[in-house]
Coordinates of N, CA and C in Angstrom, one line a residue:
M242 N -4.1 15.8 -28.8 CA -2.8 15.2 -29.0 C -1.8 16.4 -29.3
P243 N -0.7 16.3 -28.7 CA 0.3 17.4 -28.9 C 0.9 17.4 -30.3
A244 N 1.4 18.6 -30.7 CA 2.1 18.7 -32.0 C 3.4 18.0 -31.9
K245 N 3.8 17.6 -33.1 CA 5.1 16.9 -33.2 C 6.2 17.9 -33.2
D246 N 7.3 17.5 -32.5 CA 8.5 18.3 -32.4 C 9.1 18.5 -33.8
I247 N 9.9 19.5 -34.1 CA 10.4 19.8 -35.4 C 11.5 18.7 -35.8
F248 N 12.1 18.0 -34.9 CA 13.0 16.9 -35.2 C 12.4 15.5 -35.1
H249 N 11.1 15.5 -35.1 CA 10.4 14.2 -34.9 C 10.8 13.2 -36.1
G250 N 10.7 13.7 -37.3 CA 11.0 12.9 -38.5 C 12.4 12.4 -38.5
V251 N 13.4 13.3 -38.1 CA 14.8 12.9 -38.1 C 15.0 11.8 -37.1
V252 N 14.4 11.9 -35.9 CA 14.6 10.9 -34.8 C 14.0 9.6 -35.3
R253 N 12.8 9.6 -35.8 CA 12.1 8.4 -36.3 C 13.0 7.7 -37.4
S254 N 13.4 8.5 -38.3 CA 14.3 7.9 -39.4 C 15.5 7.3 -38.8
A255 N 16.2 7.9 -37.9 CA 17.4 7.4 -37.3 C 17.1 6.1 -36.6
L256 N 16.0 6.0 -35.9 CA 15.7 4.7 -35.2 C 15.4 3.6 -36.2
E257 N 14.7 4.0 -37.3 CA 14.4 3.0 -38.3 C 15.6 2.5 -39.0
K258 N 16.6 3.4 -39.3 CA 17.8 3.0 -39.9 C 18.7 2.1 -39.0
D259 N 18.4 2.2 -37.7 CA 19.2 1.4 -36.7 C 18.4 0.1 -36.4
S260 N 17.5 -0.2 -37.3 CA 16.7 -1.5 -37.2 C 15.6 -1.5 -36.1
W261 N 15.2 -0.3 -35.6 CA 14.0 -0.3 -34.7 C 12.8 -0.2 -35.5
K262 N 11.7 -1.0 -35.1 CA 10.4 -0.9 -35.7 C 9.6 0.0 -34.8
I263 N 9.1 1.1 -35.4 CA 8.2 2.0 -34.8 C 6.9 1.4 -34.5
T264 N 6.5 1.3 -33.3 CA 5.2 0.6 -33.0 C 4.1 1.6 -32.6
H265 N 4.5 2.8 -32.2 CA 3.5 3.8 -31.8 C 4.0 5.2 -32.1
D266 N 3.2 6.1 -32.7 CA 3.6 7.4 -33.1 C 2.4 8.4 -32.9
P267 N 2.1 8.8 -31.7 CA 2.8 8.7 -30.5 C 2.3 7.5 -29.7
L268 N 3.0 7.2 -28.5 CA 2.6 6.2 -27.6 C 1.7 6.9 -26.5
S269 N 0.5 6.4 -26.4 CA -0.5 6.9 -25.5 C -0.6 6.0 -24.3
I270 N -0.4 6.6 -23.1 CA -0.6 5.9 -21.8 C -1.5 6.6 -20.9
T271 N -2.5 5.9 -20.3 CA -3.4 6.6 -19.4 C -3.1 6.0 -18.0
V272 N -2.9 6.9 -17.0 CA -2.6 6.5 -15.6 C -3.6 7.3 -14.8
D273 N -4.4 6.6 -14.0 CA -5.4 7.3 -13.1 C -6.1 8.4 -13.8
G274 N -6.6 8.2 -15.0 CA -7.4 9.2 -15.8 C -6.6 10.2 -16.4
I275 N -5.2 10.2 -16.3 CA -4.4 11.2 -16.9 C -3.8 10.6 -18.2
E276 N -3.9 11.2 -19.3 CA -3.4 10.7 -20.6 C -2.1 11.4 -20.9
F277 N -1.1 10.5 -21.2 CA 0.2 11.0 -21.6 C 0.5 10.6 -23.0
Y278 N 1.2 11.4 -23.8 CA 1.6 11.1 -25.1 C 3.2 11.2 -25.2
I279 N 3.8 10.0 -25.4 CA 5.3 10.0 -25.6 C 5.5 9.9 -27.1
D280 N 6.4 10.7 -27.6 CA 6.5 10.9 -29.0 C 6.6 9.6 -29.8
L281 N 7.5 8.7 -29.5 CA 7.6 7.5 -30.2 C 7.8 6.2 -29.3
A282 N 7.4 5.1 -29.8 CA 7.7 3.8 -29.2 C 8.2 2.9 -30.3
A283 N 9.2 2.1 -29.9 CA 9.8 1.2 -30.9 C 10.3 -0.1 -30.2
E284 N 10.4 -1.1 -31.1 CA 10.9 -2.4 -30.6 C 12.0 -2.9 -31.6
R285 N 12.8 -3.7 -31.0 CA 13.9 -4.4 -31.9 C 14.1 -5.8 -31.4
L286 N 13.9 -6.7 -32.3 CA 14.1 -8.1 -31.9 C 15.6 -8.5 -31.8
L287 N 16.0 -9.1 -30.7 CA 17.4 -9.5 -30.6 C 17.4 -11.0 -30.8
A288 N 17.9 -11.4 -32.0 CA 17.8 -12.9 -32.4 C 18.5 -13.8 -31.4
A289 N 19.6 -13.3 -30.8 CA 20.4 -14.2 -29.9 C 19.6 -14.5 -28.6
E290 N 18.8 -13.5 -28.2 CA 18.1 -13.7 -27.0 C 16.6 -14.1 -27.2
K291 N 16.2 -14.1 -28.5 CA 14.8 -14.5 -28.8 C 13.7 -13.7 -28.1
H292 N 14.1 -12.5 -27.7 CA 13.0 -11.5 -27.2 C 13.5 -10.1 -27.6
G293 N 12.7 -9.2 -27.5 CA 13.0 -7.8 -28.0 C 13.3 -6.8 -26.9
Q294 N 13.8 -5.7 -27.4 CA 14.0 -4.5 -26.6 C 12.8 -3.6 -26.9
K295 N 12.3 -2.9 -25.9 CA 11.3 -1.9 -26.2 C 11.7 -0.6 -25.6
I296 N 11.5 0.5 -26.3 CA 11.9 1.8 -25.9 C 10.7 2.8 -26.2
A297 N 10.8 3.9 -25.5 CA 9.9 5.0 -25.7 C 10.9 6.2 -25.8
V298 N 10.6 7.1 -26.7 CA 11.5 8.3 -27.0 C 10.7 9.6 -26.9
E299 N 11.1 10.4 -26.0 CA 10.5 11.8 -26.0 C 11.5 12.7 -26.7
I300 N 11.0 13.5 -27.7 CA 11.9 14.3 -28.5 C 11.7 15.8 -28.1
K301 N 12.8 16.5 -27.9 CA 12.8 17.9 -27.6 C 13.8 18.6 -28.4
S302 N 13.4 19.7 -29.0 CA 14.3 20.5 -29.9 C 15.1 21.5 -29.2
F303 N 14.7 22.0 -28.1 CA 15.3 23.1 -27.4 C 15.5 24.3 -28.2
V304 N 14.4 24.8 -28.9 CA 14.4 25.9 -29.7 C 13.9 27.2 -29.0
G305 N 13.5 27.1 -27.8 CA 12.9 28.2 -27.1 C 14.1 29.2 -26.7
K306 N 13.7 30.3 -26.1 CA 14.6 31.4 -25.8 C 15.5 31.0 -24.6
S307 N 15.1 30.1 -23.7 CA 15.8 29.7 -22.6 C 16.1 28.2 -22.5
E308 N 17.3 27.8 -22.5 CA 17.7 26.4 -22.4 C 17.2 25.9 -21.1
V309 N 17.3 26.7 -20.0 CA 16.9 26.2 -18.7 C 15.4 25.9 -18.7
S310 N 14.6 26.8 -19.3 CA 13.2 26.6 -19.3 C 12.8 25.4 -20.1
E311 N 13.5 25.2 -21.3 CA 13.3 24.0 -22.1 C 13.7 22.8 -21.3
F312 N 14.7 22.9 -20.6 CA 15.2 21.7 -19.7 C 14.2 21.4 -18.7
H313 N 13.6 22.4 -18.0 CA 12.6 22.1 -17.0 C 11.4 21.4 -17.6
T314 N 11.0 21.8 -18.8 CA 9.8 21.1 -19.4 C 10.2 19.7 -19.8
A315 N 11.4 19.5 -20.4 CA 11.8 18.2 -20.8 C 12.0 17.3 -19.5
L316 N 12.5 17.8 -18.5 CA 12.7 17.0 -17.2 C 11.4 16.6 -16.6
G317 N 10.5 17.6 -16.5 CA 9.2 17.3 -16.0 C 8.4 16.2 -16.8
Q318 N 8.5 16.4 -18.1 CA 7.8 15.3 -18.9 C 8.5 14.0 -18.8
T319 N 9.8 14.0 -18.7 CA 10.5 12.7 -18.6 C 10.2 12.0 -17.3
L320 N 10.1 12.8 -16.2 CA 9.8 12.2 -14.9 C 8.4 11.6 -14.9
N321 N 7.4 12.4 -15.5 CA 6.0 11.9 -15.6 C 6.0 10.6 -16.5
Y322 N 6.6 10.6 -17.6 CA 6.6 9.5 -18.5 C 7.2 8.3 -17.9
R323 N 8.3 8.5 -17.3 CA 9.0 7.4 -16.6 C 8.1 6.7 -15.6
S324 N 7.4 7.5 -14.8 CA 6.5 6.9 -13.8 C 5.4 6.2 -14.4
A325 N 4.8 6.8 -15.5 CA 3.7 6.1 -16.2 C 4.2 4.8 -16.8
L326 N 5.3 4.8 -17.4 CA 5.9 3.5 -18.0 C 6.1 2.5 -16.9
R327 N 6.6 2.9 -15.7 CA 6.8 2.0 -14.6 C 5.5 1.3 -14.2
R328 N 4.4 2.0 -14.3 CA 3.1 1.5 -13.9 C 2.4 0.7 -15.0
K329 N 2.6 1.0 -16.3 CA 1.9 0.4 -17.4 C 2.7 -0.4 -18.3
Q330 N 4.0 -0.1 -18.5 CA 4.8 -0.9 -19.5 C 6.2 -1.0 -18.9
T331 N 6.3 -1.9 -18.0 CA 7.6 -2.0 -17.2 C 8.8 -2.4 -18.1
D332 N 8.5 -3.1 -19.2 CA 9.6 -3.6 -20.0 C 10.1 -2.5 -21.0
R333 N 9.6 -1.3 -21.0 CA 9.9 -0.3 -22.0 C 10.8 0.8 -21.3
L334 N 12.0 1.0 -21.9 CA 13.0 2.0 -21.4 C 12.6 3.4 -22.1
L335 N 12.8 4.4 -21.3 CA 12.5 5.8 -21.8 C 13.8 6.5 -22.1
Y336 N 13.8 7.2 -23.3 CA 14.9 8.0 -23.7 C 14.5 9.4 -24.1
L337 N 15.3 10.3 -23.9 CA 15.1 11.7 -24.3 C 16.0 12.0 -25.5
A338 N 15.4 12.4 -26.6 CA 16.2 12.8 -27.8 C 16.3 14.3 -27.9
V339 N 17.5 14.8 -27.9 CA 17.8 16.2 -28.1 C 18.8 16.4 -29.2
P340 N 18.9 17.6 -29.8 CA 19.9 17.8 -30.8 C 21.3 17.6 -30.3
S341 N 22.2 17.1 -31.1 CA 23.6 16.8 -30.6 C 24.3 18.1 -30.0
E342 N 24.0 19.2 -30.6 CA 24.6 20.4 -30.1 C 24.1 20.8 -28.7
V343 N 22.8 20.6 -28.5 CA 22.3 20.8 -27.1 C 22.9 19.8 -26.1
Y344 N 23.0 18.6 -26.6 CA 23.6 17.6 -25.7 C 25.1 18.0 -25.3
R345 N 25.9 18.4 -26.3 CA 27.3 18.7 -26.0 C 27.4 20.0 -25.2
E346 N 26.6 21.0 -25.6 CA 26.8 22.4 -24.9 C 25.9 22.6 -23.7
F347 N 24.9 21.7 -23.4 CA 24.1 21.9 -22.2 C 24.1 20.7 -21.3
F348 N 23.8 19.6 -21.9 CA 23.6 18.4 -21.1 C 24.9 17.8 -20.5
L349 N 26.0 18.3 -21.0 CA 27.3 17.8 -20.5 C 27.8 18.8 -19.4
I350 N 27.1 19.8 -19.1 CA 27.5 20.7 -18.0 C 27.3 19.9 -16.7
Q351 N 28.3 20.1 -15.8 CA 28.4 19.3 -14.6 C 27.1 19.3 -13.8
F352 N 26.5 20.5 -13.6 CA 25.3 20.7 -12.8 C 24.1 19.9 -13.4
I353 N 24.0 20.0 -14.8 CA 22.9 19.3 -15.5 C 23.1 17.8 -15.3
Q354 N 24.4 17.3 -15.4 CA 24.7 15.9 -15.2 C 24.2 15.5 -13.8
E355 N 24.5 16.3 -12.8 CA 24.1 15.9 -11.4 C 22.5 15.9 -11.3
V356 N 21.8 16.8 -12.0 CA 20.4 16.8 -11.9 C 19.8 15.6 -12.6
I357 N 20.3 15.1 -13.7 CA 19.7 14.0 -14.4 C 20.3 12.6 -13.9
A358 N 21.3 12.6 -13.0 CA 21.8 11.4 -12.6 C 20.9 10.6 -11.7

């Protein structure tokens, strides 16, 4: 099982404060003999709709020397996890959690926006 990201506790706490119930830490999914570990899975009941939302969250700190290298890793994992969820848990949406500074200074760059669109 992979090590937890340095911001794991912060993301988990933020989800819980926003009324998400953490259901898996981590969420393990096996597809064709390949095991994947997504950092967190959570659910939130929507009273008006009488059913819940389900999410999975991959957490990345971007603390390496190269933001581009960190981005490649995050993008590759996100693509794999999205495909695994489509096969095994179609009702769960996948999110990538990154520090707000990384989001503002890297993820809002036009080229990066085109890549993730």
